[in-house]
Short mmCIF file of C-alpha atoms in Angstrom, two decimals:
data_model
loop_
_atom_site.label_atom_id
_atom_site.label_comp_id
_atom_site.label_asym_id
_atom_site.label_seq_id
_atom_site.Cartn_x
_atom_site.Cartn_y
_atom_site.Cartn_z
CA MET A 197 -0.23 -0.49 0.37
CA ASN A 198 1.29 3.60 -0.33
CA LYS A 199 1.82 5.44 2.00
CA LEU A 200 0.44 8.64 0.46
CA GLU A 201 -2.24 8.99 -1.88
CA ALA A 202 -4.17 12.04 -3.57
CA ARG A 203 -6.59 11.19 -6.06
CA ASN A 204 -8.33 13.84 -8.43
CA VAL A 205 -7.44 16.79 -6.17
CA ASN A 206 -8.75 20.06 -7.23
CA VAL A 207 -7.79 23.04 -4.97
CA PHE A 208 -9.67 26.83 -5.21
CA TYR A 209 -8.58 29.83 -3.70
CA GLY A 210 -11.84 31.88 -4.43
CA PRO A 211 -12.74 31.73 -7.76
CA ASN A 212 -9.14 30.63 -8.70
CA GLN A 213 -8.08 27.20 -9.18
CA VAL A 214 -4.60 26.62 -8.48
CA ILE A 215 -4.52 22.64 -8.43
CA LYS A 216 -6.15 21.32 -10.99
CA ASP A 217 -6.99 17.11 -10.91
CA VAL A 218 -3.59 16.12 -9.78
CA SER A 219 -3.16 12.21 -8.60
CA ILE A 220 -0.25 11.22 -7.18
CA SER A 221 1.25 7.78 -5.06
CA ILE A 222 4.13 8.18 -2.72
CA LYS A 223 5.68 5.03 -0.98
CA LYS A 224 6.97 4.62 2.05
CA ASN A 225 10.41 5.51 3.19
CA THR A 226 11.27 7.28 0.05
CA VAL A 227 11.89 10.77 -1.08
CA THR A 228 9.77 12.74 -3.25
CA ALA A 229 10.63 15.83 -4.65
CA PHE A 230 8.10 18.49 -6.31
CA ILE A 231 9.44 20.62 -8.51
CA GLY A 232 8.29 23.57 -10.80
CA PRO A 233 8.41 27.21 -11.21
CA SER A 234 7.08 29.63 -9.01
CA GLY A 235 3.59 29.87 -8.46
CA CYS A 236 3.00 25.93 -9.69
CA GLY A 237 1.09 24.80 -6.71
CA LYS A 238 3.65 22.69 -5.21
CA SER A 239 3.39 24.15 -2.05
CA THR A 240 0.22 24.10 -1.93
CA PHE A 241 -0.33 21.11 -2.71
CA LEU A 242 2.31 19.95 -0.08
CA ARG A 243 0.08 21.46 2.57
CA LEU A 244 -2.94 19.73 1.73
CA PHE A 245 -1.22 16.72 3.35
CA ASN A 246 -1.29 18.02 6.44
CA ARG A 247 -4.17 20.39 6.14
CA MET A 248 -2.10 23.43 6.62
CA ASN A 249 -4.42 25.50 3.92
CA ASP A 250 -7.65 24.82 6.30
CA TYR A 251 -6.68 27.86 7.95
CA ILE A 252 -6.93 30.18 4.59
CA ASP A 253 -10.50 31.54 4.48
CA ILE A 254 -10.98 31.05 0.64
CA PHE A 255 -9.61 27.57 0.49
CA LYS A 256 -12.03 24.69 -0.86
CA MET A 257 -10.39 21.20 -1.69
CA GLU A 258 -12.32 18.60 -4.11
CA GLY A 259 -10.92 14.81 -3.97
CA ARG A 260 -9.63 12.68 -1.80
CA ILE A 261 -6.15 12.58 0.07
CA GLU A 262 -5.39 9.38 1.99
CA ILE A 263 -2.57 8.35 4.56
CA ASP A 264 -2.24 4.61 4.93
CA GLY A 265 -5.48 4.16 3.05
CA SER A 266 -7.51 6.48 5.23
CA ASP A 267 -8.95 9.61 4.05
CA ILE A 268 -7.59 12.81 5.89
CA TYR A 269 -9.82 15.30 5.10
CA ASP A 270 -12.57 13.14 6.69
CA LYS A 271 -14.76 14.93 9.74
CA GLN A 272 -13.81 12.34 12.17
CA ILE A 273 -10.23 13.02 11.63
CA ARG A 274 -8.72 15.43 14.42
CA VAL A 275 -6.27 17.31 12.58
CA GLU A 276 -4.20 17.68 15.56
CA GLU A 277 -3.79 13.72 15.52
CA LEU A 278 -2.87 13.79 11.67
CA ARG A 279 -0.02 16.70 12.31
CA LYS A 280 1.28 14.83 14.82
CA GLN A 281 1.92 12.28 12.33
CA ILE A 282 2.74 14.43 9.44
CA GLY A 283 5.63 16.93 10.47
CA MET A 284 6.18 19.63 8.58
CA VAL A 285 9.27 21.74 8.45
CA PHE A 286 9.34 25.01 6.90
CA GLN A 287 10.94 27.41 4.45
CA LYS A 288 12.28 29.68 7.02
CA PRO A 289 13.54 28.48 9.98
CA ASN A 290 11.20 29.28 12.71
CA PRO A 291 12.45 28.15 15.86
CA PHE A 292 9.71 29.20 19.00
CA PRO A 293 11.60 32.04 20.86
CA LYS A 294 12.33 29.85 23.62
CA THR A 295 14.96 27.84 24.73
CA ILE A 296 16.73 24.67 22.47
CA TYR A 297 15.27 22.22 24.90
CA GLU A 298 12.05 23.72 25.13
CA ASN A 299 12.04 23.94 21.40
CA VAL A 300 12.44 20.20 20.85
CA ILE A 301 9.83 19.17 23.39
CA TYR A 302 7.08 21.24 22.23
CA GLY A 303 5.54 18.62 20.73
CA LEU A 304 5.42 16.48 23.49
CA ARG A 305 4.63 19.13 25.96
CA ILE A 306 1.27 20.02 23.97
CA GLN A 307 0.71 16.62 24.37
CA GLY A 308 1.15 16.71 28.07
CA ILE A 309 4.11 14.52 28.59
CA LYS A 310 5.62 15.82 31.68
CA ASP A 311 8.16 12.84 32.84
CA LYS A 312 11.58 14.40 33.00
CA LYS A 313 13.38 11.45 31.96
CA ILE A 314 11.70 10.74 28.73
CA LEU A 315 11.59 14.34 27.80
CA ASP A 316 15.33 14.03 28.35
CA GLU A 317 15.69 11.13 26.02
CA VAL A 318 13.83 12.71 23.49
CA VAL A 319 15.65 15.74 22.97
CA GLU A 320 19.04 14.09 22.91
CA LYS A 321 17.51 11.45 20.02
CA SER A 322 15.80 14.12 18.35
CA LEU A 323 18.96 16.51 18.22
CA LYS A 324 21.41 13.32 17.44
CA GLN A 325 19.04 12.27 14.52
CA ALA A 326 19.20 15.96 13.04
CA ALA A 327 22.97 15.89 13.59
CA LEU A 328 22.66 18.67 15.74
CA TRP A 329 23.60 16.98 19.50
CA GLU A 330 27.60 17.79 19.25
CA GLU A 331 27.02 21.65 18.39
CA VAL A 332 24.64 22.42 21.14
CA LYS A 333 24.80 19.74 23.74
CA ASP A 334 26.26 21.95 26.18
CA LYS A 335 23.66 24.46 26.04
CA LEU A 336 20.21 23.17 25.83
CA LYS A 337 19.06 26.28 27.99
CA ASN A 338 20.49 28.93 25.84
CA SER A 339 17.81 30.09 23.36
CA ALA A 340 17.30 28.75 19.94
CA LEU A 341 17.28 32.35 18.51
CA ALA A 342 21.06 32.80 19.30
CA LEU A 343 21.85 29.69 16.84
CA SER A 344 22.63 30.42 13.16
CA GLY A 345 20.15 30.07 10.40
CA GLY A 346 21.71 26.31 9.56
CA GLN A 347 21.64 25.18 12.77
CA GLN A 348 17.98 26.81 13.48
CA GLN A 349 16.70 24.70 10.69
CA ARG A 350 17.97 21.28 11.90
CA LEU A 351 16.51 22.18 14.92
CA CYS A 352 13.34 22.66 13.54
CA ILE A 353 13.58 19.40 11.76
CA ALA A 354 14.65 17.97 15.62
CA ARG A 355 11.55 19.35 17.03
CA THR A 356 9.55 17.60 14.18
CA LEU A 357 11.51 14.38 14.60
CA ALA A 358 10.73 14.61 18.53
CA VAL A 359 6.97 14.00 17.69
CA ALA A 360 7.83 10.32 16.10
CA PRO A 361 5.69 11.44 12.88
CA THR A 362 5.99 8.84 9.95
CA VAL A 363 5.83 11.85 7.38
CA ILE A 364 7.70 14.66 7.15
CA LEU A 365 6.88 17.42 4.78
CA MET A 366 9.55 19.83 4.13
CA ASP A 367 8.70 23.29 2.34
CA GLU A 368 11.91 24.29 0.85
CA PRO A 369 13.80 23.75 3.60
CA ALA A 370 17.24 24.82 2.69
CA SER A 371 16.36 27.36 0.39
CA ALA A 372 17.13 30.36 3.05
CA LEU A 373 20.50 28.78 4.03
CA ASP A 374 24.18 28.85 2.81
CA PRO A 375 25.65 26.24 0.89
CA ILE A 376 27.36 24.64 3.57
CA SER A 377 24.04 24.25 6.14
CA SER A 378 21.96 23.41 2.98
CA ALA A 379 24.52 20.32 2.45
CA LYS A 380 24.11 19.28 5.68
CA VAL A 381 20.29 19.32 5.47
CA GLU A 382 20.31 17.46 2.65
CA GLU A 383 22.45 14.84 4.04
CA LEU A 384 20.27 14.89 6.69
CA ILE A 385 17.15 14.04 4.59
CA TYR A 386 19.33 11.34 2.98
CA GLU A 387 19.47 9.68 6.78
CA LEU A 388 16.23 10.26 7.62
CA LYS A 389 14.87 8.42 4.83
CA SER A 390 15.28 4.76 5.97
CA GLN A 391 12.73 5.80 8.76
CA TYR A 392 10.45 8.32 7.37
CA THR A 393 8.63 9.13 4.15
CA ILE A 394 9.52 12.35 3.31
CA VAL A 395 8.37 14.82 0.38
CA ILE A 396 10.35 18.05 -0.02
CA VAL A 397 9.27 21.14 -2.04
CA THR A 398 12.34 22.55 -3.62
CA HIS A 399 13.25 25.13 -6.40
CA ASN A 400 16.66 23.68 -6.51
CA MET A 401 17.00 21.08 -9.29
CA GLN A 402 20.38 19.97 -8.30
CA GLN A 403 19.03 19.50 -4.88
CA ALA A 404 16.08 17.40 -6.39
CA GLY A 405 18.38 15.46 -7.84
CA ARG A 406 20.74 14.47 -5.27
CA VAL A 407 18.10 13.94 -2.14
CA SER A 408 14.94 12.38 -4.10
CA ASP A 409 14.13 8.49 -5.32
CA THR A 410 11.14 10.12 -7.40
CA THR A 411 10.51 13.55 -8.78
CA ALA A 412 6.92 15.21 -9.63
CA PHE A 413 6.86 18.31 -12.00
CA PHE A 414 4.00 20.70 -11.31
CA TYR A 415 3.24 23.31 -13.93
CA MET A 416 0.24 25.74 -13.66
CA GLY A 417 -1.79 23.69 -10.86
CA GLU A 418 -1.14 20.62 -12.91
CA LEU A 419 0.98 17.47 -12.09
CA VAL A 420 3.34 17.31 -15.49
CA GLU A 421 4.96 14.19 -15.03
CA HIS A 422 6.02 11.93 -11.70
CA ASP A 423 8.81 9.14 -12.43
CA SER A 424 11.77 8.35 -10.87
CA THR A 425 14.29 10.98 -10.26
CA LYS A 426 16.53 9.50 -12.77
CA MET A 427 14.02 9.24 -15.55
CA ILE A 428 12.91 12.84 -15.21
CA PHE A 429 15.86 14.28 -14.94
CA THR A 430 17.47 11.71 -18.03
CA ASN A 431 14.82 10.74 -20.12
CA PRO A 432 11.67 13.26 -19.50
CA LYS A 433 8.46 11.95 -21.15
CA ASN A 434 7.05 15.33 -21.40
CA GLU A 435 8.63 18.39 -23.32
CA ARG A 436 7.51 21.06 -20.68
CA THR A 437 9.49 18.79 -17.87
CA GLN A 438 12.30 18.75 -20.15
CA ASN A 439 12.17 22.52 -20.66
CA TYR A 440 11.99 23.34 -17.24
CA ILE A 441 14.90 20.95 -16.22
CA THR A 442 17.19 22.09 -18.96
CA GLY A 443 16.62 25.48 -17.67
CA ARG A 444 14.65 26.71 -20.62
CA PHE A 445 12.08 28.35 -18.47
CA GLY A 446 10.89 29.00 -14.76
CA MET B 774 10.53 84.00 -2.44
CA PRO B 775 9.40 80.17 -1.73
CA ARG B 776 12.66 79.88 0.05
CA ILE B 777 11.20 82.39 2.73
CA LYS B 778 8.31 80.60 2.95
CA GLU B 779 10.20 77.70 3.75
CA LYS B 780 11.72 79.26 6.31
CA ILE B 781 8.46 80.38 8.04
CA ILE B 782 6.89 76.99 8.04
CA GLU B 783 10.19 75.67 9.56
CA THR B 784 10.04 78.38 12.51
CA GLY B 785 6.49 77.71 13.15
CA LEU B 786 7.12 74.17 13.16
CA ALA B 787 9.85 74.43 15.97
CA LEU B 788 7.82 76.89 17.82
CA ALA B 789 5.11 74.28 18.22
CA ALA B 790 7.62 71.93 19.43
CA VAL B 791 9.56 74.59 22.00
CA VAL B 792 5.66 75.66 23.05
CA THR B 793 5.31 71.84 24.62
CA VAL B 794 8.78 71.52 25.68
CA LEU B 795 8.65 74.88 27.83
CA THR B 796 4.89 73.56 29.10
CA THR B 797 6.59 70.38 30.43
CA ILE B 798 9.56 72.03 31.80
CA GLY B 799 7.03 74.55 33.53
CA ILE B 800 4.60 71.87 35.18
CA ILE B 801 7.70 69.96 36.48
CA TRP B 802 9.19 73.40 37.61
CA VAL B 803 6.25 74.42 39.80
CA LEU B 804 5.79 70.92 41.03
CA PHE B 805 9.40 71.13 42.43
CA SER B 806 9.29 74.39 43.84
CA GLN B 807 6.29 74.19 45.63
CA THR B 808 7.24 70.47 46.55
CA ILE B 809 10.41 71.71 48.11
CA ASP B 810 8.63 74.46 49.89
CA PHE B 811 6.37 72.12 51.28
CA PHE B 812 9.39 69.88 52.61
CA SER B 813 10.65 72.62 54.10
CA GLU B 814 7.73 72.27 56.56
CA VAL B 815 6.96 68.83 56.64
CA SER B 816 10.10 66.42 57.29
CA ILE B 817 10.23 64.02 54.51
CA VAL B 818 10.49 60.82 56.68
CA ASP B 819 7.02 61.63 58.28
CA PHE B 820 5.49 62.05 54.86
CA LEU B 821 6.61 58.73 53.60
CA THR B 822 6.11 56.79 56.91
CA ASP B 823 3.44 58.31 58.81
CA THR B 824 0.29 56.44 58.61
CA GLN B 825 -2.11 59.30 58.62
CA TRP B 826 -3.23 61.76 56.22
CA THR B 827 -5.12 64.47 57.90
CA PRO B 828 -3.83 68.29 56.61
CA LEU B 829 -7.31 69.41 56.58
CA PHE B 830 -7.96 68.78 60.11
CA ALA B 831 -6.89 70.58 63.66
CA ASP B 832 -4.69 67.70 64.15
CA LYS B 833 -2.28 67.37 61.10
CA HIS B 834 -0.44 64.42 59.79
CA PHE B 835 0.99 64.36 56.15
CA GLY B 836 1.71 60.58 55.87
CA ILE B 837 1.15 59.78 52.36
CA LEU B 838 0.69 56.14 53.09
CA PRO B 839 -2.48 56.40 52.83
CA LEU B 840 -3.28 57.67 50.16
CA VAL B 841 -0.66 55.20 48.15
CA ALA B 842 -2.93 52.53 49.55
CA GLY B 843 -5.80 54.04 48.40
CA THR B 844 -4.35 54.26 44.62
CA PHE B 845 -2.66 50.66 44.89
CA LEU B 846 -5.98 49.12 46.29
CA THR B 847 -8.01 50.90 43.15
CA THR B 848 -4.89 50.29 40.30
CA THR B 849 -4.69 46.63 41.55
CA ILE B 850 -8.35 45.99 41.29
CA ALA B 851 -8.39 47.44 37.95
CA ILE B 852 -5.36 45.42 36.57
CA ILE B 853 -6.99 42.13 38.00
CA VAL B 854 -10.39 42.91 35.98
CA ALA B 855 -8.42 44.61 33.03
CA LEU B 856 -5.79 42.15 31.89
CA PRO B 857 -7.38 38.71 31.99
CA ILE B 858 -10.41 40.33 30.11
CA GLY B 859 -8.22 42.68 27.84
CA LEU B 860 -5.73 39.62 26.99
CA THR B 861 -8.69 37.32 26.21
CA ILE B 862 -10.27 39.64 23.80
CA ALA B 863 -7.02 40.08 22.07
CA VAL B 864 -6.36 36.29 21.93
CA TYR B 865 -9.57 36.12 20.66
CA LEU B 866 -9.37 38.63 18.05
CA ASN B 867 -6.31 37.52 16.44
CA GLU B 868 -6.35 34.08 16.32
CA TYR B 869 -9.85 33.28 16.61
CA ALA B 870 -12.22 35.60 15.30
CA PRO B 871 -13.42 36.19 11.52
CA LYS B 872 -11.99 39.09 9.96
CA SER B 873 -15.59 40.41 9.64
CA PHE B 874 -16.42 40.12 13.25
CA ARG B 875 -12.71 41.68 14.13
CA LYS B 876 -13.73 44.79 11.83
CA ILE B 877 -16.82 45.16 14.14
CA VAL B 878 -15.43 44.82 17.52
CA LYS B 879 -12.21 46.82 16.96
CA PRO B 880 -14.09 50.14 16.68
CA LEU B 881 -16.63 49.35 18.98
CA LEU B 882 -13.52 48.66 21.59
CA GLU B 883 -12.33 52.20 20.70
CA ILE B 884 -15.43 53.96 21.86
CA LEU B 885 -14.99 52.40 25.13
CA ALA B 886 -12.20 54.16 25.60
CA ALA B 887 -13.60 57.21 24.44
CA VAL B 888 -16.60 57.19 26.99
CA PRO B 889 -15.72 60.47 29.17
CA THR B 890 -14.28 59.03 32.66
CA VAL B 891 -17.00 61.05 34.49
CA VAL B 892 -19.81 58.76 32.99
CA TYR B 893 -17.57 55.89 34.16
CA GLY B 894 -17.55 57.26 37.69
CA PHE B 895 -21.41 57.99 37.52
CA PHE B 896 -21.85 54.40 36.30
CA ALA B 897 -19.66 53.03 39.10
CA LEU B 898 -21.43 54.95 41.26
CA SER B 899 -25.20 54.28 40.90
CA VAL B 900 -24.78 51.02 38.83
CA VAL B 901 -22.09 48.76 40.10
CA THR B 902 -22.03 49.78 43.92
CA PRO B 903 -25.64 49.06 44.17
CA PHE B 904 -25.37 46.05 42.59
CA LEU B 905 -22.56 44.99 44.40
CA GLN B 906 -24.28 45.97 47.39
CA ASN B 907 -26.83 43.18 46.72
CA ILE B 908 -24.13 40.45 46.70
CA ILE B 909 -22.03 41.60 49.47
CA PRO B 910 -24.14 42.92 52.41
CA GLY B 911 -22.46 45.82 54.46
CA MET B 912 -20.32 47.21 51.44
CA ALA B 913 -20.30 50.76 51.89
CA GLY B 914 -22.14 53.45 49.48
CA PHE B 915 -18.11 54.55 48.72
CA ASN B 916 -15.68 51.78 47.88
CA ALA B 917 -12.84 50.82 46.35
CA LEU B 918 -14.16 48.10 44.59
CA SER B 919 -16.61 49.47 42.47
CA ALA B 920 -14.24 51.95 41.44
CA GLY B 921 -11.61 49.42 40.88
CA ILE B 922 -13.95 47.50 38.71
CA VAL B 923 -15.15 50.23 36.62
CA MET B 924 -11.21 51.42 36.49
CA GLY B 925 -10.80 48.01 35.04
CA ILE B 926 -13.53 48.13 32.26
CA MET B 927 -12.10 51.69 31.34
CA ILE B 928 -8.52 50.03 30.57
CA ILE B 929 -9.54 46.90 28.82
CA PRO B 930 -9.37 48.75 25.29
CA LEU B 931 -5.86 49.89 26.25
CA ILE B 932 -4.70 46.02 27.07
CA THR B 933 -6.78 45.14 24.49
CA SER B 934 -5.48 47.05 21.81
CA LEU B 935 -1.58 46.95 22.83
CA SER B 936 -1.98 43.36 23.29
CA GLU B 937 -3.52 42.61 20.11
CA ASP B 938 -0.70 44.63 18.32
CA ALA B 939 1.95 42.67 19.93
CA LEU B 940 0.40 39.29 19.07
CA PHE B 941 -0.14 40.70 15.58
CA ALA B 942 3.66 41.32 15.39
CA VAL B 943 4.50 37.57 16.52
CA PRO B 944 6.03 35.99 12.94
CA LYS B 945 2.98 34.16 11.36
CA SER B 946 5.67 31.82 10.53
CA LEU B 947 5.95 30.63 14.76
CA ARG B 948 1.86 29.83 14.45
CA GLU B 949 2.44 27.86 11.66
CA ALA B 950 5.21 25.96 13.67
CA SER B 951 2.60 25.62 16.46
CA TYR B 952 -0.13 24.02 14.09
CA GLY B 953 2.51 22.24 12.18
CA MET B 954 3.21 20.14 15.48
CA GLY B 955 0.00 19.18 16.32
CA SER B 956 -1.25 21.73 18.51
CA THR B 957 -4.77 23.20 18.84
CA ARG B 958 -5.87 26.80 18.43
CA LEU B 959 -5.84 27.40 22.13
CA GLN B 960 -2.20 25.78 22.93
CA THR B 961 -0.83 27.83 20.09
CA ALA B 962 -2.34 31.21 21.36
CA PHE B 963 -1.20 30.27 25.03
CA LYS B 964 1.68 28.55 24.30
CA VAL B 965 3.45 30.01 21.53
CA MET B 966 1.75 33.71 20.64
CA VAL B 967 1.30 34.80 24.19
CA PRO B 968 4.70 34.09 25.52
CA ALA B 969 6.33 35.53 22.16
CA ALA B 970 4.42 38.51 22.54
CA SER B 971 5.01 38.92 26.20
CA SER B 972 6.84 41.70 25.89
CA GLY B 973 4.29 43.86 24.50
CA ILE B 974 2.02 42.40 26.77
CA ILE B 975 3.86 43.88 29.73
CA VAL B 976 4.00 46.98 28.29
CA SER B 977 0.48 47.43 27.47
CA VAL B 978 0.01 46.65 31.35
CA ILE B 979 2.40 48.65 32.97
CA LEU B 980 0.60 51.54 30.55
CA GLY B 981 -2.87 50.43 32.20
CA ILE B 982 -0.99 50.56 35.68
CA SER B 983 0.36 54.19 34.72
CA ARG B 984 -3.22 54.80 33.08
CA ALA B 985 -4.87 53.48 36.68
CA VAL B 986 -2.66 55.24 38.87
CA GLY B 987 -3.50 59.00 37.58
CA GLU B 988 -7.17 58.12 36.86
CA THR B 989 -8.93 60.67 38.66
CA MET B 990 -13.08 61.22 38.33
CA ILE B 991 -13.81 57.33 38.75
CA VAL B 992 -12.17 57.58 42.09
CA ALA B 993 -13.24 60.86 42.67
CA ILE B 994 -17.10 60.08 42.41
CA ALA B 995 -17.32 56.50 43.40
CA ALA B 996 -13.92 55.65 45.82
CA GLY B 997 -14.76 57.87 48.55
CA GLN B 998 -12.50 60.58 50.35
CA GLN B 999 -11.29 59.32 53.19
CA PRO B 1000 -7.56 58.22 53.61
CA ARG B 1001 -7.46 55.36 55.05
CA LEU B 1002 -4.47 52.50 55.62
CA THR B 1003 -6.21 49.61 54.32
CA LEU B 1004 -6.44 46.92 51.30
CA ASN B 1005 -10.46 46.33 52.63
CA PRO B 1006 -11.71 47.28 48.88
CA LEU B 1007 -15.55 47.33 50.83
CA VAL B 1008 -14.80 50.40 52.98
CA PRO B 1009 -14.25 54.41 51.58
CA ILE B 1010 -10.90 55.11 50.62
CA GLU B 1011 -8.98 58.14 48.84
CA THR B 1012 -6.16 58.11 46.15
CA ILE B 1013 -3.75 60.89 45.59
CA THR B 1014 -5.76 61.45 42.75
CA THR B 1015 -8.91 62.40 44.56
CA TYR B 1016 -7.12 64.16 47.22
CA ILE B 1017 -5.95 66.52 44.87
CA VAL B 1018 -9.43 67.20 43.52
CA GLN B 1019 -10.86 67.52 46.76
CA VAL B 1020 -8.21 70.31 47.52
CA SER B 1021 -8.47 71.97 44.64
CA THR B 1022 -11.62 72.36 44.43
CA GLY B 1023 -12.18 73.37 47.91
CA ASP B 1024 -11.65 76.37 49.89
CA VAL B 1025 -8.07 75.64 51.36
CA ALA B 1026 -5.87 79.27 51.13
CA HIS B 1027 -3.85 79.95 48.19
CA GLY B 1028 -0.09 79.77 49.66
CA SER B 1029 -0.65 77.79 52.70
CA LEU B 1030 0.42 74.49 53.67
CA GLU B 1031 -2.55 72.77 53.01
CA TYR B 1032 -2.39 74.00 49.84
CA ARG B 1033 1.29 72.98 48.97
CA THR B 1034 0.18 69.28 50.01
CA ILE B 1035 -1.65 68.70 46.46
CA PHE B 1036 1.64 69.28 44.98
CA ALA B 1037 3.74 67.03 47.21
CA ALA B 1038 1.13 64.55 46.49
CA GLY B 1039 1.03 65.16 42.73
CA MET B 1040 4.66 64.83 42.75
CA ALA B 1041 4.52 61.44 44.42
CA LEU B 1042 1.75 60.43 41.42
CA PHE B 1043 4.37 62.06 38.76
CA VAL B 1044 7.18 59.87 40.42
CA PHE B 1045 5.30 56.86 40.33
CA THR B 1046 3.87 57.31 36.42
CA PHE B 1047 7.25 58.42 35.71
CA ILE B 1048 8.84 55.35 37.02
CA LEU B 1049 6.29 52.98 35.32
CA ASN B 1050 6.55 54.67 31.78
CA ASN B 1051 10.12 54.11 32.14
CA ILE B 1052 9.76 50.71 33.24
CA SER B 1053 7.60 50.02 30.04
CA TYR B 1054 10.09 52.05 27.63
CA TRP B 1055 12.92 49.70 28.78
CA VAL B 1056 10.94 46.68 28.60
CA LYS B 1057 9.93 47.63 25.19
CA LYS B 1058 13.48 48.22 24.26
CA LYS B 1059 15.15 45.15 25.70
CA PHE B 1060 12.77 42.71 24.05
CA GLN B 1061 12.28 44.30 20.78
CA GLU B 1062 15.20 43.17 19.15
CA LYS B 1063 14.20 39.46 19.54
CA TYR B 1064 13.20 39.12 15.82
CA GLU B 1065 15.20 41.00 14.23
#
């Protein structure tokens, strides 16, 4: 069974249709890259999977999105529960103005977990997973805002990992970072693949090529092509995909 | 020709600025000189430690503490009323309310802020006090409680408006981060947004306190005119501001010691609000850089 499944999804912002009849299947423990020019709907589509578009007043969706076979837009679904299962990392690092420690355990705090032993363990484990532990282990009580941009982003990833999701959505997670920090985040994505299903939106084609197993090319709200990353980059079936990846537009 | 016109405008603007500065200096000058005269006759130790304030009686005592206690009492009650309500409204408007509702409520709140304080005072005396007397038998007709409650209602718009600005200034990305972690709206509001906006909220409270300390009409009408060193909200008290009104409108001889007491009291008031405003300025400056 596929981990994530979208069937005939249409999205409207008021009168504008921003996603047009998109269907896609995403396998467990793979990295899928969404690429496409600005405004193609890839971010909007990504945010459908943890229902982050729900807060937009004029947002309307048709179709069906499933995780492990169950409809996430079903009325029975509690959106808070869904988001514990599907974590998200944003474009700009957005740590809370709290300590590093408090940032990591935020998700557990809101679930009411108070056991210091559990919290300490989770902090260490998550920061290690996010390849940040060695850099911050002696200053867990310092403000997260004092970290560099790259460290902040890895902290945000650690914060997401701490609630033990099965899927991680990443919305251009490295675009606001310098090349070295960016490389670290990419490396991290590669390592996380064994345990998580990752969907990443990126503007950076090389990045998509490096980290992803499959790539989906969006254009004007449509899913033009979804195939193995190798196929997309060496032998795209669609002419528009070819034009985009060879840099003829976008 | 246009150069001369420019000059005239410039001079006019500069004069306008000078007038306000001169006025301020003038006020402080009068306050200081009269206060110094006052303290040449009354010991500053008595002023700060005596527990009775009876300058208008035969047996004169000049202890400011009863007036400070009255001010403290009404202000505390006002903040206890205004902070939770004001902050709740701010959180509601910023996190929950649909845009259309916000558009209606904000101007309404501003109307609340535009009600003359004398109307509030009358409301406290003729509506709130009789209502409270039904619940609390034995409560005096003039008391700190109803004046404080009504003063709190008066301060709500101030706290709401400033707190809402502070909440609004918190980057949207923090809210998204919180939702993304599976927080409910309530958790997002009180575990992320309010702490992140805390400096602005603290400033709103300090300015609210400052407003309450200096508020005159409500307490003059509803809280009574009996300087009393007490924290009992059910009996008549007197605040610093009320005392100043009482003497200013009474028939105390100009230039007498009794007359100068109002400057000493005014000085005490000035020191309080000056300190409070400086604290709020400091808080604002200290915590503002956070997101920059």
